[in-house]
Coordinates of C-alpha atoms and ligand atoms in Angstrom, one line a residue:
M1 CA -25.5 1.5 -9.3
D2 CA -22.3 3.0 -7.7
R3 CA -20.3 5.6 -9.5
I4 CA -16.9 7.1 -8.8
K5 CA -16.3 10.9 -8.9
I6 CA -12.8 12.2 -9.3
T7 CA -11.6 15.8 -9.3
G8 CA -8.4 15.7 -11.2
G9 CA -5.1 17.6 -10.7
Q10 CA -3.7 16.2 -7.5
Q11 CA -0.4 14.5 -7.1
L12 CA -0.2 11.2 -5.3
N13 CA 2.0 10.9 -2.2
G14 CA 2.2 8.3 0.5
T15 CA 2.0 4.6 0.8
I16 CA -0.4 2.1 -0.8
A17 CA -0.6 -1.4 0.7
I18 CA -1.0 -3.9 -2.1
S19 CA -3.7 -6.5 -1.7
G20 CA -3.5 -10.2 -2.4
A21 CA -3.8 -11.1 -6.1
K22 CA -7.3 -11.8 -7.4
N23 CA -5.9 -14.0 -10.1
A24 CA -4.1 -16.2 -7.6
A25 CA -6.8 -16.2 -5.0
L26 CA -9.4 -17.5 -7.4
P27 CA -7.6 -20.7 -8.5
L28 CA -6.3 -21.2 -4.9
M29 CA -9.8 -21.2 -3.7
I30 CA -10.7 -23.7 -6.4
A31 CA -7.8 -25.9 -5.3
S32 CA -9.7 -26.5 -2.1
L33 CA -11.9 -28.9 -4.1
L34 CA -9.0 -31.3 -4.3
T35 CA -9.0 -32.3 -0.7
S36 CA -11.4 -33.2 2.1
D37 CA -9.1 -31.4 4.5
T38 CA -9.2 -27.6 5.2
L39 CA -7.2 -25.3 3.0
T40 CA -6.5 -22.0 4.8
L41 CA -5.7 -19.1 2.5
K42 CA -4.4 -15.8 4.0
N43 CA -4.3 -12.4 2.4
V44 CA -7.4 -13.1 0.2
P45 CA -8.6 -9.7 -1.2
N46 CA -12.1 -8.5 -0.5
L47 CA -13.4 -8.4 -4.1
A48 CA -16.7 -9.1 -5.8
D49 CA -15.1 -12.0 -7.8
V50 CA -13.9 -13.7 -4.7
G51 CA -17.4 -13.6 -3.2
Q52 CA -18.9 -14.9 -6.4
L53 CA -16.5 -17.9 -6.5
G54 CA -17.2 -18.5 -2.8
R55 CA -20.9 -19.0 -3.8
I56 CA -20.0 -21.3 -6.6
L57 CA -17.8 -23.5 -4.3
R58 CA -20.5 -23.6 -1.7
N59 CA -22.8 -25.0 -4.4
H60 CA -20.3 -27.9 -4.9
G61 CA -20.2 -28.6 -1.1
T62 CA -17.3 -26.4 0.1
D63 CA -17.8 -25.1 3.6
F64 CA -16.1 -21.8 3.8
T65 CA -15.5 -19.5 6.7
I66 CA -13.6 -16.2 6.9
A67 CA -11.4 -15.8 9.9
G68 CA -13.7 -18.0 11.9
K69 CA -17.0 -16.3 10.8
R70 CA -19.3 -17.6 8.2
P71 CA -19.5 -15.3 5.2
G72 CA -22.6 -13.3 4.7
K73 CA -23.5 -11.8 1.3
S74 CA -20.0 -10.6 0.6
P75 CA -16.7 -11.6 2.2
M76 CA -15.4 -9.5 5.0
Q77 CA -12.1 -7.7 5.0
G78 CA -8.9 -9.1 6.2
E79 CA -9.3 -12.2 5.0
T80 CA -8.1 -15.5 6.1
F81 CA -10.3 -18.1 4.4
H82 CA -10.8 -21.6 5.6
L83 CA -12.2 -23.8 2.9
T84 CA -13.2 -27.4 3.5
S85 CA -14.6 -29.6 0.8
R86 CA -15.2 -32.6 2.9
D87 CA -17.7 -34.0 0.4
I88 CA -18.5 -32.8 -3.1
W89 CA -22.2 -33.1 -3.2
D90 CA -22.7 -31.5 -6.6
T91 CA -20.4 -31.7 -9.6
T92 CA -22.4 -29.3 -11.7
A93 CA -21.3 -25.7 -12.1
P94 CA -24.4 -24.0 -13.5
Y95 CA -24.7 -21.4 -16.2
E96 CA -26.1 -18.7 -13.8
M97 CA -22.9 -18.9 -11.8
V98 CA -20.2 -19.6 -14.4
S99 CA -21.4 -17.0 -16.8
K100 CA -20.7 -14.3 -14.2
M101 CA -17.0 -15.1 -13.9
R102 CA -14.8 -16.9 -16.4
A103 CA -12.3 -18.3 -13.8
S104 CA -15.1 -20.4 -12.3
F105 CA -14.7 -22.7 -15.4
W106 CA -11.5 -23.9 -13.7
V107 CA -13.4 -26.1 -11.3
L108 CA -13.6 -28.6 -14.2
G109 CA -10.1 -30.0 -13.7
P110 CA -10.2 -30.5 -9.9
L111 CA -13.7 -32.0 -10.1
L112 CA -12.5 -34.5 -12.7
G113 CA -9.4 -35.2 -10.6
R114 CA -11.3 -35.9 -7.4
E115 CA -14.8 -36.9 -8.4
H116 CA -14.1 -38.3 -11.9
K117 CA -17.0 -36.4 -13.4
A118 CA -18.1 -32.8 -13.9
R119 CA -20.8 -30.8 -15.7
V120 CA -19.6 -27.3 -16.1
S121 CA -21.3 -24.5 -18.1
L122 CA -19.3 -23.1 -20.9
P123 CA -18.2 -19.6 -19.9
G124 CA -19.6 -16.6 -21.8
G125 CA -22.3 -16.6 -24.4
C126 CA -20.8 -18.8 -27.2
A127 CA -22.1 -22.3 -26.6
I128 CA -21.2 -23.8 -29.9
G129 CA -17.7 -22.3 -30.5
T130 CA -15.4 -24.3 -28.2
R131 CA -12.5 -22.1 -29.1
P132 CA -12.3 -20.0 -25.9
V133 CA -11.9 -23.1 -23.8
D134 CA -10.6 -25.5 -26.5
L135 CA -7.1 -25.6 -24.9
H136 CA -8.6 -26.5 -21.5
L137 CA -10.6 -29.4 -23.1
E138 CA -7.8 -30.7 -25.3
G139 CA -5.5 -30.7 -22.3
L140 CA -7.9 -32.6 -20.2
K141 CA -8.5 -35.1 -23.0
K142 CA -4.8 -35.8 -22.9
L143 CA -5.3 -36.9 -19.3
G144 CA -8.0 -39.4 -20.4
A145 CA -11.1 -37.2 -19.9
K146 CA -14.1 -38.0 -22.2
I147 CA -15.7 -34.7 -23.0
E148 CA -19.0 -33.9 -24.7
L149 CA -20.8 -30.6 -25.2
E150 CA -24.5 -30.5 -24.5
D151 CA -26.8 -27.6 -24.1
G152 CA -24.0 -25.2 -23.4
Y153 CA -22.4 -27.5 -20.8
V154 CA -19.2 -29.4 -20.8
I155 CA -20.0 -32.9 -19.7
A156 CA -16.8 -34.6 -18.7
R157 CA -15.9 -37.9 -17.1
T158 CA -12.8 -40.0 -16.7
P159 CA -12.3 -43.7 -17.4
R160 CA -12.6 -46.1 -14.5
G161 CA -9.9 -45.4 -12.0
G162 CA -9.8 -41.6 -12.8
L163 CA -7.5 -39.4 -14.9
K164 CA -4.2 -40.8 -16.2
G165 CA -1.0 -38.8 -16.6
G166 CA -0.2 -37.7 -20.2
K167 CA 1.6 -35.1 -22.2
I168 CA 0.0 -31.8 -22.9
T169 CA 1.6 -29.4 -25.3
F170 CA -0.3 -26.2 -25.6
P171 CA -0.2 -24.5 -29.0
L172 CA -0.4 -21.1 -27.4
I173 CA 0.1 -20.0 -23.8
S174 CA -3.1 -19.9 -21.8
V175 CA -3.3 -19.0 -18.1
G176 CA -6.7 -20.6 -17.6
A177 CA -5.9 -23.8 -19.5
T178 CA -2.7 -24.2 -17.5
H179 CA -4.6 -23.8 -14.2
N180 CA -7.3 -26.2 -15.3
C181 CA -4.9 -28.9 -16.4
L182 CA -2.5 -28.5 -13.5
L183 CA -5.4 -28.7 -11.0
A184 CA -6.5 -31.9 -12.8
A185 CA -3.1 -33.6 -13.1
V186 CA -2.1 -33.5 -9.5
L187 CA -4.6 -36.3 -8.8
A188 CA -4.1 -38.2 -12.0
R189 CA -2.3 -41.6 -12.0
G190 CA 1.3 -41.3 -13.2
E191 CA 3.2 -38.5 -14.7
T192 CA 1.9 -35.5 -16.6
L193 CA 4.0 -33.2 -18.7
I194 CA 2.6 -29.7 -19.5
E195 CA 4.6 -28.0 -22.2
N196 CA 4.2 -24.4 -23.2
A197 CA 2.5 -23.8 -19.9
A198 CA 1.8 -20.3 -18.8
A199 CA 4.4 -19.1 -16.3
E200 CA 2.5 -16.2 -14.7
P201 CA 3.4 -15.7 -11.1
E202 CA -0.1 -16.7 -10.1
I203 CA 0.4 -20.1 -11.6
G204 CA 3.6 -20.5 -9.5
D205 CA 1.6 -19.5 -6.4
V206 CA -1.0 -22.1 -7.0
A207 CA 1.6 -24.8 -7.8
R208 CA 3.5 -23.9 -4.5
C209 CA 0.2 -24.2 -2.6
L210 CA -0.5 -27.6 -4.3
V211 CA 3.0 -28.8 -3.2
K212 CA 2.2 -27.8 0.4
M213 CA -1.0 -30.0 0.0
G214 CA 1.2 -32.9 -1.0
A215 CA 1.3 -32.6 -4.8
K216 CA 4.5 -33.4 -6.7
I217 CA 5.3 -30.7 -9.2
E218 CA 8.6 -29.8 -10.9
G219 CA 9.4 -26.8 -13.1
I220 CA 7.3 -24.3 -11.1
D221 CA 7.6 -20.8 -12.7
T222 CA 8.8 -22.3 -16.0
H223 CA 7.0 -23.1 -19.2
T224 CA 7.3 -26.9 -18.6
L225 CA 5.5 -28.5 -15.6
K226 CA 6.1 -32.1 -14.6
I227 CA 3.6 -33.5 -12.3
Q228 CA 3.6 -36.9 -10.6
G229 CA 0.1 -37.7 -9.6
V230 CA -0.7 -38.6 -6.0
T231 CA -3.8 -40.4 -4.7
Q232 CA -4.9 -37.7 -2.3
L233 CA -4.0 -34.2 -1.2
E234 CA -4.1 -32.7 2.3
G235 CA -5.0 -29.4 3.8
A236 CA -2.4 -26.6 4.0
V237 CA -1.9 -23.0 4.9
H238 CA -1.0 -20.6 2.2
T239 CA -0.6 -16.8 1.8
V240 CA -1.8 -15.4 -1.5
L241 CA 0.9 -13.5 -3.3
P242 CA 0.7 -9.7 -3.8
D243 CA -1.3 -8.4 -6.8
R244 CA 1.1 -7.4 -9.5
I245 CA -1.6 -5.8 -11.6
E246 CA -2.9 -3.7 -8.7
A247 CA 0.7 -2.6 -8.0
G248 CA 1.4 -1.8 -11.6
T249 CA -1.9 0.2 -11.8
Y250 CA -0.9 2.4 -8.9
A251 CA 2.6 2.8 -10.2
M252 CA 1.2 4.1 -13.5
A253 CA -1.2 6.3 -11.7
V254 CA 1.7 8.0 -9.9
A255 CA 3.6 8.3 -13.1
A256 CA 0.6 10.1 -14.6
T257 CA -0.1 12.5 -11.8
G258 CA 3.4 12.9 -10.5
G259 CA 4.3 12.4 -6.8
D260 CA 6.0 9.8 -4.7
V261 CA 4.3 6.6 -3.5
F262 CA 5.6 3.5 -1.8
L263 CA 3.8 0.3 -3.0
E264 CA 4.0 -1.7 0.1
G265 CA 4.2 -5.4 -0.4
A266 CA 4.6 -5.2 -4.2
D267 CA 7.0 -7.7 -5.6
P268 CA 9.3 -6.2 -8.3
T269 CA 10.2 -9.6 -9.8
H270 CA 6.6 -10.0 -10.9
L271 CA 6.5 -6.6 -12.6
Q272 CA 9.9 -6.3 -14.3
S273 CA 8.8 -5.7 -17.8
A274 CA 6.3 -2.9 -16.7
L275 CA 8.9 -1.3 -14.4
D276 CA 11.5 -1.3 -17.2
L277 CA 9.1 0.4 -19.5
M278 CA 8.3 3.0 -16.9
V279 CA 11.9 3.7 -16.3
E280 CA 12.4 4.0 -20.1
A281 CA 9.6 6.6 -20.0
G282 CA 11.4 8.5 -17.3
V283 CA 9.7 7.4 -14.1
T284 CA 12.0 6.8 -11.1
I285 CA 11.6 3.3 -9.7
K286 CA 13.4 2.2 -6.5
I287 CA 13.3 -1.3 -5.3
K288 CA 13.2 -1.2 -1.5
K289 CA 12.8 -3.7 1.3
G290 CA 9.2 -4.6 1.4
G291 CA 8.0 -2.8 -1.8
I292 CA 8.6 -0.5 -4.7
Q293 CA 9.0 3.3 -4.5
V294 CA 7.6 5.1 -7.5
T295 CA 8.5 8.8 -8.0
R296 CA 7.8 11.3 -10.7
G297 CA 8.7 15.0 -10.2
K298 CA 8.3 17.8 -12.6
E299 CA 10.3 16.2 -15.4
A300 CA 8.3 15.3 -18.6
L301 CA 7.9 11.6 -19.5
K302 CA 9.0 10.3 -22.9
P303 CA 6.9 8.4 -25.4
V304 CA 7.5 4.6 -25.5
Q305 CA 6.4 1.6 -27.4
V306 CA 4.9 -1.5 -25.8
E307 CA 3.5 -4.9 -26.9
T308 CA 1.6 -7.1 -24.5
Q309 CA 3.0 -10.7 -24.1
P310 CA 2.6 -13.6 -21.7
F311 CA 4.7 -13.4 -18.6
P312 CA 7.5 -12.3 -18.3
G313 CA 6.4 -9.9 -21.0
F314 CA 4.3 -6.8 -20.5
P315 CA 0.9 -7.9 -19.1
T316 CA -2.3 -7.3 -21.1
D317 CA -3.9 -6.6 -17.7
L318 CA -1.8 -3.3 -17.5
Q319 CA -2.3 -2.2 -21.1
A320 CA -5.2 0.1 -20.5
Q321 CA -3.6 1.7 -17.5
F322 CA -0.4 2.2 -19.4
M323 CA -2.3 3.9 -22.2
A324 CA -3.8 6.3 -19.6
M325 CA -0.3 7.0 -18.2
M326 CA 0.8 8.2 -21.7
L327 CA -2.1 10.5 -22.5
L328 CA -0.3 13.7 -21.6
V329 CA 3.2 12.6 -22.8
K330 CA 4.4 14.7 -25.7
G331 CA 5.1 12.7 -28.8
T332 CA 3.5 9.4 -29.9
S333 CA 3.5 6.2 -27.9
T334 CA 2.4 2.9 -29.3
V335 CA 0.5 0.1 -27.7
R336 CA 0.1 -3.3 -29.4
E337 CA -2.3 -5.8 -27.8
T338 CA -1.4 -9.3 -28.8
I339 CA -3.3 -11.4 -26.2
F340 CA -6.9 -10.4 -26.7
E341 CA -8.5 -9.4 -30.0
N342 CA -10.6 -6.5 -28.7
R343 CA -9.1 -5.1 -25.6
F344 CA -9.3 -1.4 -26.5
M345 CA -12.7 -0.6 -25.2
H346 CA -11.2 2.1 -23.0
V347 CA -10.0 4.1 -26.0
A348 CA -13.4 5.6 -26.9
E349 CA -13.9 6.5 -23.2
L350 CA -10.5 8.1 -22.8
M351 CA -11.2 10.1 -26.0
R352 CA -14.3 11.5 -24.3
M353 CA -11.8 13.1 -21.9
G354 CA -9.9 14.7 -24.8
A355 CA -7.3 12.0 -25.4
D356 CA -5.8 11.7 -28.9
I357 CA -5.7 8.0 -29.7
S358 CA -5.9 6.4 -33.1
Q359 CA -6.5 2.7 -33.2
S360 CA -6.0 0.3 -36.1
G361 CA -6.4 -3.5 -35.6
D362 CA -4.3 -4.6 -32.6
T363 CA -2.4 -1.3 -32.4
A364 CA -3.2 2.0 -30.8
Q365 CA -1.2 5.2 -31.1
I366 CA -1.4 7.8 -28.3
T367 CA -0.3 11.3 -29.1
G368 CA 0.1 13.4 -26.0
V369 CA -2.3 16.3 -25.5
D370 CA -1.8 19.4 -23.4
E371 CA -4.6 18.6 -21.1
L372 CA -7.5 16.2 -20.5
H373 CA -10.9 17.4 -19.2
G374 CA -13.2 15.6 -16.9
A375 CA -16.2 13.8 -18.4
Q376 CA -18.8 11.2 -17.8
V377 CA -17.3 7.9 -18.8
M378 CA -18.3 4.3 -18.6
A379 CA -16.3 1.4 -17.2
T380 CA -16.5 -1.4 -19.7
D381 CA -14.3 -4.1 -18.1
L382 CA -12.1 -4.4 -15.1
R383 CA -8.7 -3.1 -16.2
A384 CA -10.3 -0.6 -18.7
S385 CA -12.0 0.9 -15.6
A386 CA -8.7 1.5 -13.9
S387 CA -7.5 3.4 -16.9
L388 CA -10.5 5.7 -16.7
V389 CA -9.7 6.4 -13.0
I390 CA -6.1 7.3 -14.0
G391 CA -7.5 9.5 -16.8
G392 CA -9.7 11.2 -14.2
L393 CA -6.8 11.8 -11.8
V394 CA -5.0 13.9 -14.4
A395 CA -8.0 15.5 -16.1
K396 CA -9.1 19.1 -15.3
G397 CA -12.4 19.2 -13.5
D398 CA -14.7 16.3 -12.5
T399 CA -14.8 12.9 -14.0
I400 CA -17.6 10.5 -13.2
V401 CA -16.9 6.8 -13.8
N402 CA -20.1 4.9 -14.3
R403 CA -20.6 1.1 -13.9
V404 CA -18.1 0.9 -11.1
Y405 CA -19.0 -2.8 -10.4
H406 CA -16.4 -3.7 -13.0
L407 CA -13.7 -2.0 -10.8
D408 CA -15.0 -3.8 -7.7
R409 CA -14.4 -7.1 -9.3
G410 CA -10.6 -6.6 -9.1
F411 CA -9.5 -3.5 -7.1
E412 CA -9.9 -3.6 -3.4
R413 CA -11.0 -0.2 -1.9
I414 CA -9.5 1.8 -4.8
E415 CA -11.0 5.1 -3.8
E416 CA -9.8 4.7 -0.2
K417 CA -6.3 3.8 -1.3
L418 CA -6.0 6.7 -3.7
S419 CA -7.6 9.3 -1.5
A420 CA -5.2 8.4 1.3
C421 CA -2.5 9.6 -1.1
G422 CA -4.1 12.9 -1.9
A423 CA -6.5 12.1 -4.7
I424 CA -9.9 13.7 -4.6
I425 CA -12.0 10.7 -5.3
E426 CA -15.3 9.5 -3.8
R427 CA -17.8 6.8 -4.4
L428 CA -21.3 7.9 -5.1
S429 CA -23.7 5.2 -4.0
E430 CA -27.3 5.2 -5.1
Ligands
EPZ1 C1 -6.3 -14.9 -17.4 O1 -7.4 -15.1 -18.3 C2 -6.6 -13.8 -16.5 N1 -7.8 -14.1 -15.7 C3 -6.9 -12.5 -17.3 O2 -7.1 -11.5 -16.4 C4 -5.6 -12.2 -18.1 O3 -5.9 -11.1 -18.9 C5 -5.3 -13.4 -19.0 O4 -5.1 -14.6 -18.2 C6 -4.0 -13.2 -19.8 O5 -2.9 -12.9 -18.9 C7 -7.6 -14.7 -14.5 O6 -6.5 -15.1 -14.1 C8 -8.8 -14.9 -13.7 P1 -5.8 -17.0 -21.3 P2 -7.6 -16.4 -19.2 O7 -6.4 -18.3 -21.4 O8 -7.0 -17.5 -18.5 C9 -6.9 -17.6 -26.0 C10 -8.3 -9.7 -15.4 O9 -8.5 -8.5 -15.8 N2 -7.4 -18.9 -25.6 O10 -4.4 -16.9 -20.9 O11 -9.0 -16.5 -19.6 C11 -7.7 -16.5 -25.4 O12 -8.8 -16.2 -26.2 C12 -8.4 -10.9 -16.4 O13 -8.0 -10.0 -14.2 C13 -7.8 -19.8 -26.6 O14 -7.8 -19.5 -27.7 O15 -6.7 -16.0 -20.4 C14 -6.7 -15.4 -25.4 O16 -6.6 -14.8 -26.7 C15 -8.9 -10.4 -17.7 N3 -8.3 -21.0 -26.2 C16 -5.4 -16.1 -25.0 O17 -5.6 -17.5 -25.3 C17 -8.4 -21.4 -24.9 O18 -8.9 -22.5 -24.6 C18 -4.9 -16.0 -23.6 O19 -6.0 -16.3 -22.7 C19 -8.0 -20.5 -23.9 C20 -7.5 -19.3 -24.3

């Protein structure tokens, strides 16, 4: 199992090219199920999750090539994907595949839209509690889907003639449920209204791609989506938007270590709340043509308070990295996590490095310490892993981050990008 070794204490200086967004690439790949034509996606990041979804789509019948080559075990770099789902030969998404990656549950909507039936494993381990996907299922029911749960699977079908437009009002904002229902509604008969939709930039990116494919969608980038169903969609060429979470992670790494880094390709409009908070903490942010310049000199940062919220609020996917950025900041910073109940698994690991964090319920208080020291730490989930890397970059001595496969799910070549800016970081492969 790969590990990452970091020798802390170096500033970061240089340029980091931001990759395509994982959380847009995944639903965009899934959108290829909606057409028998070829969907070409450019700027797809080379990540473990992308490879895993490729395998799931192939299981449904999607032929997928990368820049003209057939993919091997993992996708190659560089990545223009051609996805063609001429025929869907299997509408089942099996447990072995869906359990590895939650986003694969989003095949449900497009399979129902195009094939009028689907059998998709519930994601995660909880087969009887429908709560984690209740919003997806309730939304699809509003479009006429008949849904049963059987042996851990969602068995769904439509009435004769397929899905029918309807009004979906989500009681709380869900990125996944919005994707699933949007991907279903584009092929439903008549008009669908999705209220309290998530407005994350990745949803806008998917909606814009669907429009290129012939879908009729109003209200893109807002919390109300109006969709006029069409009978079929066509192929299109689309470029995946830059990864705002990757950009925010590197911005916070620079803020922690000090230095001066240009985040090439980062879109500041996708990161406004995080950038505002960093400015409040004392980081210098300059919006430039083609990216964001992040600078921190010798000046000390100030403690700040943050609460995670759906977009345009501060993203939960940057909460752990933000915490790592504040570990050496004198005074007490506060982080409140409102999206996920238990997204503080990095706290215990950061404390192994000497961090002073007290956690109670959904709130963590970080009191700046004079120094962190390198330690053996364990990556517990994707974004938590990134916070451990930031901790390692500022800690004295060597940090070993174990279970790096979590990082590989969502950060493309992280050690290469950081070492090109002066970090002492290497992958230890076994
Ligand atoms: C997406 O997950 C992202 N994943 C997550 O990123 C991200 O943290 C999250 O949105 C919030 O921004 C991808 O895009 C692949 P939700 P998703 O449905 O769609 C509750 C990463 O690190 N809920 O918006 O699964 C849910 O429990 C990942 O890249 C229900 O109650 O998140 C949570 O509390 C991690 N019922 C809240 O809504 C439902 O049916 C928001 O979840 C669905 C969700």
